[in-house]
PDB file of C-alpha atoms in Angstrom:
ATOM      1  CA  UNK A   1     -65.778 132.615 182.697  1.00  0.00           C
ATOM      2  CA  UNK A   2     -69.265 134.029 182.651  1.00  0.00           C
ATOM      3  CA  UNK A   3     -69.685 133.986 186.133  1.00  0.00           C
ATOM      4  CA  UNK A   4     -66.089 136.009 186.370  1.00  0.00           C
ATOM      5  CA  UNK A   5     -66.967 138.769 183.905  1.00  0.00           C
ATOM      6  CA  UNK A   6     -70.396 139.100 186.094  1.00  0.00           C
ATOM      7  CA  UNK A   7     -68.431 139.692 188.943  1.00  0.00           C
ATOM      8  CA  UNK A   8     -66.428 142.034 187.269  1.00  0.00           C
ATOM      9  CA  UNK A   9     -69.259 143.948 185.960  1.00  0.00           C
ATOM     10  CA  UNK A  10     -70.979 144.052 189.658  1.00  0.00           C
ATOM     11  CA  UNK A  11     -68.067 145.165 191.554  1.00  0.00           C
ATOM     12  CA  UNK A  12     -67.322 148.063 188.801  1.00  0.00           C
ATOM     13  CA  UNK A  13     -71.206 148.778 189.021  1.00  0.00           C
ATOM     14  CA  UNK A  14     -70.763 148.762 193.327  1.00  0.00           C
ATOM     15  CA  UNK A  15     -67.652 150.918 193.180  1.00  0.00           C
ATOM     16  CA  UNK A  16     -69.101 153.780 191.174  1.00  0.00           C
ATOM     17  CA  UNK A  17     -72.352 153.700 193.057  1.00  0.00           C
ATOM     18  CA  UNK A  18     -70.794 153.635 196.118  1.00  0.00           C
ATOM     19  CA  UNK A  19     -68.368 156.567 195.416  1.00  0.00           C
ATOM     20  CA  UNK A  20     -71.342 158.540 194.062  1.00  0.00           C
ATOM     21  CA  UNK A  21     -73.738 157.867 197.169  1.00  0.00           C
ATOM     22  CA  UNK A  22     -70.867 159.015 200.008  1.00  0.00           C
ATOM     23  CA  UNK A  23     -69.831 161.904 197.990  1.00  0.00           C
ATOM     24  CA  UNK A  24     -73.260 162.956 197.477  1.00  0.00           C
ATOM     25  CA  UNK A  25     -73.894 162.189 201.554  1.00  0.00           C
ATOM     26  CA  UNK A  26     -70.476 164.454 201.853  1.00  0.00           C
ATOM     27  CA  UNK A  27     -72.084 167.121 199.941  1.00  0.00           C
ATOM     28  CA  UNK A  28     -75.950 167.281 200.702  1.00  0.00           C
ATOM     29  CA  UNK A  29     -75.188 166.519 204.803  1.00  0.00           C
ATOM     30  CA  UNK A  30     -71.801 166.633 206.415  1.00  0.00           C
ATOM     31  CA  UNK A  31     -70.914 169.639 204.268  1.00  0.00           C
ATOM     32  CA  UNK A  32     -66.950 169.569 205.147  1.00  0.00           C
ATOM     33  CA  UNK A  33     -64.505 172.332 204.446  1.00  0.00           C
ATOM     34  CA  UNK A  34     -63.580 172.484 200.758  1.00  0.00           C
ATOM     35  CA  UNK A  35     -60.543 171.283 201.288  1.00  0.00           C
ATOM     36  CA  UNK A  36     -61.522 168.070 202.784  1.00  0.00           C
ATOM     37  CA  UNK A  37     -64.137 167.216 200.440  1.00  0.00           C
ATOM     38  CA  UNK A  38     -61.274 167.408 198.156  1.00  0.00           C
ATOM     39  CA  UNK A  39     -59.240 165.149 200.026  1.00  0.00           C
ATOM     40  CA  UNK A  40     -62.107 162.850 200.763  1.00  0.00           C
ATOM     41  CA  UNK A  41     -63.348 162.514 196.775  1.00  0.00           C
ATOM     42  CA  UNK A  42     -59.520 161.814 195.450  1.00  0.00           C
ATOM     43  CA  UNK A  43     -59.759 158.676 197.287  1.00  0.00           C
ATOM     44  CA  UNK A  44     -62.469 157.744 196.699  1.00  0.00           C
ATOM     45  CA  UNK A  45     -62.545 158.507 192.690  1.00  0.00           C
ATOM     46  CA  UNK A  46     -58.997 157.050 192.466  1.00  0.00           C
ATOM     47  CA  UNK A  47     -57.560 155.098 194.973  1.00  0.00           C
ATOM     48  CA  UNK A  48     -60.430 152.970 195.741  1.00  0.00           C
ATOM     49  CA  UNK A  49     -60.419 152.259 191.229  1.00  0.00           C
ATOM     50  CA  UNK A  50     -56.559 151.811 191.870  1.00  0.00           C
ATOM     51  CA  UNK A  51     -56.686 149.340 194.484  1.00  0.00           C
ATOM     52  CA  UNK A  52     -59.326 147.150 192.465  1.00  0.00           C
ATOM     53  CA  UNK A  53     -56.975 146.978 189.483  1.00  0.00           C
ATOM     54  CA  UNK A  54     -54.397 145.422 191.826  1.00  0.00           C
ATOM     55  CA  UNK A  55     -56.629 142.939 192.599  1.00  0.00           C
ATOM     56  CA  UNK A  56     -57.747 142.326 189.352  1.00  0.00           C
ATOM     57  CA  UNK A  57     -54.525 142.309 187.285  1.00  0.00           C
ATOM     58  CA  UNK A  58     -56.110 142.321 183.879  1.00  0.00           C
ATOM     59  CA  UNK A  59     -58.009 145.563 184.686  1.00  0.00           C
ATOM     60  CA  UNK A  60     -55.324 147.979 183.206  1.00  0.00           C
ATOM     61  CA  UNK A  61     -55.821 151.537 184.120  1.00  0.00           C
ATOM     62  CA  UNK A  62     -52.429 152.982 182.918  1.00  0.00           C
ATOM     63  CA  UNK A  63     -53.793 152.141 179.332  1.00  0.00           C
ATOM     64  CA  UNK A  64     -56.610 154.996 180.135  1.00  0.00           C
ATOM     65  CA  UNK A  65     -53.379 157.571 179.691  1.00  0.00           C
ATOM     66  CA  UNK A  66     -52.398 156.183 176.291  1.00  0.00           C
ATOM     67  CA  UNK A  67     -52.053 158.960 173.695  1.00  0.00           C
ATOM     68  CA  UNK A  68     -51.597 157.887 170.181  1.00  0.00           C
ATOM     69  CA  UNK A  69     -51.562 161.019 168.260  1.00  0.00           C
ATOM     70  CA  UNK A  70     -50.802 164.419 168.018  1.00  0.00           C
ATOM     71  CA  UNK A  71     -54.190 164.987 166.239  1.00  0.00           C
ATOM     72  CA  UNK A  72     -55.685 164.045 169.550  1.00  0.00           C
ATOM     73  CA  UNK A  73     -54.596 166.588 171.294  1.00  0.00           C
ATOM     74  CA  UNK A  74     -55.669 169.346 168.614  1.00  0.00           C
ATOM     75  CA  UNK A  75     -58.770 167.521 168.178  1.00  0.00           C
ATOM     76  CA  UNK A  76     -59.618 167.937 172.444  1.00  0.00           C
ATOM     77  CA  UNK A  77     -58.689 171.503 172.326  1.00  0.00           C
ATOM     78  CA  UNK A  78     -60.843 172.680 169.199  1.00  0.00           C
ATOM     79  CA  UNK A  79     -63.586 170.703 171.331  1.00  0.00           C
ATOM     80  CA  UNK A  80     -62.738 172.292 174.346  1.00  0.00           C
ATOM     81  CA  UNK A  81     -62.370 176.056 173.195  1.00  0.00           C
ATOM     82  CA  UNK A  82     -66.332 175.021 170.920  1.00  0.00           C
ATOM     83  CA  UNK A  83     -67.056 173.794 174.332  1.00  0.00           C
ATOM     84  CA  UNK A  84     -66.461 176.888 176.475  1.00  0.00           C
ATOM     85  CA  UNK A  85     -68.105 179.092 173.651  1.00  0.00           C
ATOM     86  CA  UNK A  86     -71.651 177.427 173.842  1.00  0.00           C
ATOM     87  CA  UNK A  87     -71.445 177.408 177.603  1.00  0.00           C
ATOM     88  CA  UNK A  88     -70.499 181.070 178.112  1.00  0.00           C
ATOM     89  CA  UNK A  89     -72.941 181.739 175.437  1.00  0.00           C
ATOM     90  CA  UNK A  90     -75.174 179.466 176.349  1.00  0.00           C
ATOM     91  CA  UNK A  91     -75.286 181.455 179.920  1.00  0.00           C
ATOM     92  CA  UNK A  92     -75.179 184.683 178.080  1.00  0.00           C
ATOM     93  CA  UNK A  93     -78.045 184.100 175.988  1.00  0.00           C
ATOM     94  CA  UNK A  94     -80.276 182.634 178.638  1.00  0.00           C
ATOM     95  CA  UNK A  95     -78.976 184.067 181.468  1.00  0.00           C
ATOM     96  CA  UNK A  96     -81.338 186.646 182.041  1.00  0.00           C
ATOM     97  CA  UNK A  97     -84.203 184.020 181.936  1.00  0.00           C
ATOM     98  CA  UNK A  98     -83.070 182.433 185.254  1.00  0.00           C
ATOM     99  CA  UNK A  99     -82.385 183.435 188.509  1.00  0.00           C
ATOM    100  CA  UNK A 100     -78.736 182.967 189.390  1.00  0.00           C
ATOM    101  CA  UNK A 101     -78.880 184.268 192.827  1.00  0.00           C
ATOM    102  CA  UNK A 102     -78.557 181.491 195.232  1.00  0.00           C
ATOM    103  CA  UNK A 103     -75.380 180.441 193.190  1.00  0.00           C
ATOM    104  CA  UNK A 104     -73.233 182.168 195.413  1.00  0.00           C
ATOM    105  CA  UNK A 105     -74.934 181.986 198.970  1.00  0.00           C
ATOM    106  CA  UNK A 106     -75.600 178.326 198.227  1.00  0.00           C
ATOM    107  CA  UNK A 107     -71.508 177.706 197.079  1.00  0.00           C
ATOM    108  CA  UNK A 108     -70.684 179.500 200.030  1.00  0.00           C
ATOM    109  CA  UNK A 109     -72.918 177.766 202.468  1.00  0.00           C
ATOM    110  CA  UNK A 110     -73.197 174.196 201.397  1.00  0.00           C
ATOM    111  CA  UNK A 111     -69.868 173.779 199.675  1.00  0.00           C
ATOM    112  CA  UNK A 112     -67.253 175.853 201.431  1.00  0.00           C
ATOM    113  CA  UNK A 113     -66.434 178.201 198.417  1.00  0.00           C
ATOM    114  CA  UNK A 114     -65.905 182.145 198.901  1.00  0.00           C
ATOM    115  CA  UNK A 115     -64.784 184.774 197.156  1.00  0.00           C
ATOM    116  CA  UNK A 116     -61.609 184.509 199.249  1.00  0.00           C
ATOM    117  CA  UNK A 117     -60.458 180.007 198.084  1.00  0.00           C
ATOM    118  CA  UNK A 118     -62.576 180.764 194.773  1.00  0.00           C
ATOM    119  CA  UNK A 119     -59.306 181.561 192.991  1.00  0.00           C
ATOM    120  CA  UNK A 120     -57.855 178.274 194.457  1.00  0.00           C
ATOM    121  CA  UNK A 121     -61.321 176.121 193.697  1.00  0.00           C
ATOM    122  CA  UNK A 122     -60.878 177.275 190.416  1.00  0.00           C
ATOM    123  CA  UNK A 123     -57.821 175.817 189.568  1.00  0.00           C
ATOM    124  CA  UNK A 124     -58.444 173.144 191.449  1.00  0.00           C
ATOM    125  CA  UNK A 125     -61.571 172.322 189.381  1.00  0.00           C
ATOM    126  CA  UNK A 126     -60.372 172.818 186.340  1.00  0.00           C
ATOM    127  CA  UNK A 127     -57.306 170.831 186.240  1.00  0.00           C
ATOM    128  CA  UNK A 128     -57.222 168.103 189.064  1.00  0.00           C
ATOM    129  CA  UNK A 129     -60.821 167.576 189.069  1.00  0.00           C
ATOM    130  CA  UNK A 130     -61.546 167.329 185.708  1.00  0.00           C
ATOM    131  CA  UNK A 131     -59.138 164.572 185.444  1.00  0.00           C
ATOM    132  CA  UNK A 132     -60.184 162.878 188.824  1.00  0.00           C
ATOM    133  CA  UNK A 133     -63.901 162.616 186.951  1.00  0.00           C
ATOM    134  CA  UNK A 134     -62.601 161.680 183.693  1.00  0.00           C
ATOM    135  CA  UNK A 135     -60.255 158.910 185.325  1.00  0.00           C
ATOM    136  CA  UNK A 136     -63.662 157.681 187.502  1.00  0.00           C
ATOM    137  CA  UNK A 137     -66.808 158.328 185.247  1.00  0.00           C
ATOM    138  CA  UNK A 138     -65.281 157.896 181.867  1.00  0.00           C
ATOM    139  CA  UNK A 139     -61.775 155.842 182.373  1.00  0.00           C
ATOM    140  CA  UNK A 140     -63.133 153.251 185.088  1.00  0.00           C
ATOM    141  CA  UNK A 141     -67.004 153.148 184.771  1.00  0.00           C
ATOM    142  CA  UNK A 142     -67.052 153.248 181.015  1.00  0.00           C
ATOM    143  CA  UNK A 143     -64.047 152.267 179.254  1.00  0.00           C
ATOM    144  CA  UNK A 144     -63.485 150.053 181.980  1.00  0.00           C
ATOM    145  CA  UNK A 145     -67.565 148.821 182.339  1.00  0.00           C
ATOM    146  CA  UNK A 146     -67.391 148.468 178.538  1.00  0.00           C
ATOM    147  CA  UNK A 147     -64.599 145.810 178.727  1.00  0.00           C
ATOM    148  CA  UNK A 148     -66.975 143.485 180.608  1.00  0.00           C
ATOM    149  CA  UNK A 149     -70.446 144.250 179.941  1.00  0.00           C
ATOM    150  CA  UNK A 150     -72.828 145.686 176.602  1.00  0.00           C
ATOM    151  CA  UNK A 151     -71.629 149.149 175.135  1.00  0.00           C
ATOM    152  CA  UNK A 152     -75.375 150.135 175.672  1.00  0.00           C
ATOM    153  CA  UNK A 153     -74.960 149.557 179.536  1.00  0.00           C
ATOM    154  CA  UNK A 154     -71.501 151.532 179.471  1.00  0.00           C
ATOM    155  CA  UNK A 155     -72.896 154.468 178.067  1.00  0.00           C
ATOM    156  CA  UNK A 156     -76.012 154.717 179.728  1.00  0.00           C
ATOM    157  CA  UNK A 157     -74.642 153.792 183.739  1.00  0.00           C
ATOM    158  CA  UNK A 158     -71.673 156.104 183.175  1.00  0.00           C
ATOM    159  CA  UNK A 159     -73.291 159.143 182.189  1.00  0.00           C
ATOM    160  CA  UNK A 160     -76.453 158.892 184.627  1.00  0.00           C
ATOM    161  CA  UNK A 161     -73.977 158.152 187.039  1.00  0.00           C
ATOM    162  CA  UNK A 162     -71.907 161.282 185.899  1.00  0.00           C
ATOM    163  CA  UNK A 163     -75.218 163.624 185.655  1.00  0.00           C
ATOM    164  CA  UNK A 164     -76.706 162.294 189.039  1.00  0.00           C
ATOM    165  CA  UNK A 165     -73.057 162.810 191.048  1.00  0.00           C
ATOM    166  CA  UNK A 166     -73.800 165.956 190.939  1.00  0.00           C
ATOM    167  CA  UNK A 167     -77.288 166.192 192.038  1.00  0.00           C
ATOM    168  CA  UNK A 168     -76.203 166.674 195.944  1.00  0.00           C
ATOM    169  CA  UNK A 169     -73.380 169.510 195.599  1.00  0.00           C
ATOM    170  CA  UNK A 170     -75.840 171.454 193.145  1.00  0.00           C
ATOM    171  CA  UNK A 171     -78.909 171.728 195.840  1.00  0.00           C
ATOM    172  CA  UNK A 172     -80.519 174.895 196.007  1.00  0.00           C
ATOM    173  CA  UNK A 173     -78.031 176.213 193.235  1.00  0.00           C
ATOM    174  CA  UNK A 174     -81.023 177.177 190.874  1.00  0.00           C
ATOM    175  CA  UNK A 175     -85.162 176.449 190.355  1.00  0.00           C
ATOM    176  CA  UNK A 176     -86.492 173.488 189.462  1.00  0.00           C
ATOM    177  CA  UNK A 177     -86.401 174.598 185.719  1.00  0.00           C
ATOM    178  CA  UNK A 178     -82.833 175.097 185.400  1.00  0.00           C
ATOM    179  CA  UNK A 179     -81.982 172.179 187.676  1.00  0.00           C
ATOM    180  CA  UNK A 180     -83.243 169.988 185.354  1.00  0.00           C
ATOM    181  CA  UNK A 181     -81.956 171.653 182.321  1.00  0.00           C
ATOM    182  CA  UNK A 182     -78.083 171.200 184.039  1.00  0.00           C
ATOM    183  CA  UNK A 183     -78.902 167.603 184.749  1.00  0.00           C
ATOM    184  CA  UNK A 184     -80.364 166.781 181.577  1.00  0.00           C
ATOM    185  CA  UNK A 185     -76.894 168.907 179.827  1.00  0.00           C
ATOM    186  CA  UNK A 186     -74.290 166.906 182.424  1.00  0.00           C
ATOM    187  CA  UNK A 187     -75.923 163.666 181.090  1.00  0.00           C
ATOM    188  CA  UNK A 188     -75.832 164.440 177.357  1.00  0.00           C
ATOM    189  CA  UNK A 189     -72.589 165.537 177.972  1.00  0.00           C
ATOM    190  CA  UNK A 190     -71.405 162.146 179.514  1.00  0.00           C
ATOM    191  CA  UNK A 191     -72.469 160.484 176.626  1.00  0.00           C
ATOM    192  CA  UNK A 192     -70.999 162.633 173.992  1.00  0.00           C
ATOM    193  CA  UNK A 193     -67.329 162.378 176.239  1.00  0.00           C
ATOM    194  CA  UNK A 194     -68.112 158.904 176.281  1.00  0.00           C
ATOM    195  CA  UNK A 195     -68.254 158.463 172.050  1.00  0.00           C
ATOM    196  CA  UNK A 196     -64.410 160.473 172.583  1.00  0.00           C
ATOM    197  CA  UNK A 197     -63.444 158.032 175.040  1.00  0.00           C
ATOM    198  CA  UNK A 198     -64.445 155.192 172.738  1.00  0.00           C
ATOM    199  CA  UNK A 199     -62.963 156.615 169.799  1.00  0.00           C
ATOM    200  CA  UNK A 200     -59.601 157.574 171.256  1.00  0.00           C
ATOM    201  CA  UNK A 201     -59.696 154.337 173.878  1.00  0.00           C
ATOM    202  CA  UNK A 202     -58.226 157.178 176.383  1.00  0.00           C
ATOM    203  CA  UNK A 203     -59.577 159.831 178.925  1.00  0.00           C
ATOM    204  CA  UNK A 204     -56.406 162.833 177.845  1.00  0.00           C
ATOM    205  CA  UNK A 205     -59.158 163.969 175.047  1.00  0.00           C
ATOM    206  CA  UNK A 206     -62.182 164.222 177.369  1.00  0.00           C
ATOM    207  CA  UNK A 207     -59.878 165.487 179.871  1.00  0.00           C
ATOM    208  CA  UNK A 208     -58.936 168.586 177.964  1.00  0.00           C
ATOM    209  CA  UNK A 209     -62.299 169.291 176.695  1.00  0.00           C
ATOM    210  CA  UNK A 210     -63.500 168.685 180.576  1.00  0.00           C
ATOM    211  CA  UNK A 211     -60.604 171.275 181.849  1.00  0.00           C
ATOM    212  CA  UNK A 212     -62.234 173.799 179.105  1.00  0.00           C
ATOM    213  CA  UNK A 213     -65.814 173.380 180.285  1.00  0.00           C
ATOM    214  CA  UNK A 214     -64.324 174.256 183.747  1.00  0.00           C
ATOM    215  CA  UNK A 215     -62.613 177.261 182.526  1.00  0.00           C
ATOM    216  CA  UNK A 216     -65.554 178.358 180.766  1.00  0.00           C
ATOM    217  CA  UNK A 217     -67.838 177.458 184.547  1.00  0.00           C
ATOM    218  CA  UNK A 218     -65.418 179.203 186.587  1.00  0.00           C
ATOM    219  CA  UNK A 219     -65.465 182.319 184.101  1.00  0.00           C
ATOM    220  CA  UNK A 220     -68.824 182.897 185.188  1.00  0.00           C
ATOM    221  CA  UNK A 221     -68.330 181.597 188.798  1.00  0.00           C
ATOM    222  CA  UNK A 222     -65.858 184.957 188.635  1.00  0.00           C
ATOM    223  CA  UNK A 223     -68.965 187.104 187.460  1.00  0.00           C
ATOM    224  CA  UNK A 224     -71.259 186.014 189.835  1.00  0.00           C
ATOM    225  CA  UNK A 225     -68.820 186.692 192.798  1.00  0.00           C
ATOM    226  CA  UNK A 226     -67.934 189.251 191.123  1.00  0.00           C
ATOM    227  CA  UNK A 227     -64.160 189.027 191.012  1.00  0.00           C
TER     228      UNK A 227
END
């Protein structure tokens, strides 16, 4: 039985690393169009988790969609509308301490985004790609993880894995200072959307506070291409 659950534990472990390390070779080198990446990171964030839980018929994933509550759902959209507030004000307020500049050439150049798909990124981001992350990061490598290995682990490997995903697509993006300042934010905020995840034992709560980060990212994605 041990040696199952270590199994278990490793090829959870492989998958997310794995997914991480080609997306993040997908982002910092081949550099495909947009909508490829797209393609590309669906199956590997969901279809790759998907096929695993065939193999491994106690691994249930449906359960991740499980909404008990009405209260959940106002409870993830309070969080979601606090959420946007301290990130637009949050760029507001120290906004004019960092240089934003590269932002836009860098989008443009190493990700595929324009001023001409941004509309269509944007929604893209905010509703299918927020749940693709919360179903990966949150739904498979912690609620998942957490099944099979300590709670410490869990919340630790999913949000470094969450905060360091995005390492590759966010080269060049900003300096040094306000690299690490996003990095250090993206891996607080894993752990806080883990503690919903573990209280809810579902992903729709982190999900709708995720969507609401987005809306609150592409907000100011629309000032600095000035849309």
């Amino acid at each position: 039985m041990e040696i199952y659950m270590l199994s278990k534990k490793k090829s959870i472990v492989l998958i997310v690393l794995l997914g991480c390390l080609v997306m993040g070779f997908i982002d910092a080198v081949i550099r495909p169009g947009y909508l490829m990446k797209s393609f590309i990171k669906i199956t590997l964030f969901s279809a790759i988790p998907i096929i695993y839980s065939k193999y491994n018929k106690d691994l249930n994933l449906i359960s991740l969609f499980k909404v008990d509550s009405k209260k959940e759902i106002f409870i993830s959209i309070f969080s979601g509308i606090l959420i946007f507030t301290i990130i637009f004000g949050a760029y507001l307020g120290i906004g004019k301490f960092f240089d934003f500049s590269n932002v836009v050439s860098s989008l443009s150049k190493n990700a595929g985004v324009t001023i001409n798909n941004f509309i269509f990124v944007a929604v893209y981001i905010s509703f299918i790609n927020s749940l693709l992350e919360e179903f990966f990061f949150r739904g498979f490598a912690f609620l998942k993880l957490k099944e099979v290995t300590s709670r410490k682990f869990s919340y630790i490997f999913s949000s470094l894995a969450f905060a360091l995903y995005h390492v590759a697509m966010m080269i060049g993006w900003f300096d040094i200072g306000l690299f690490l300042l996003t990095i250090l934010g993206l891996f607080i905020g894993g752990l806080i959307f883990n503690y919903f995840n573990e209280k809810y034992k579902n992903i729709y709560v982190t999900w709708l506070i995720h969507m609401f980060a987005n809306f609150a990212i592409n907000y100011i994605g629309f000032i600095l291409f000035r849309i």
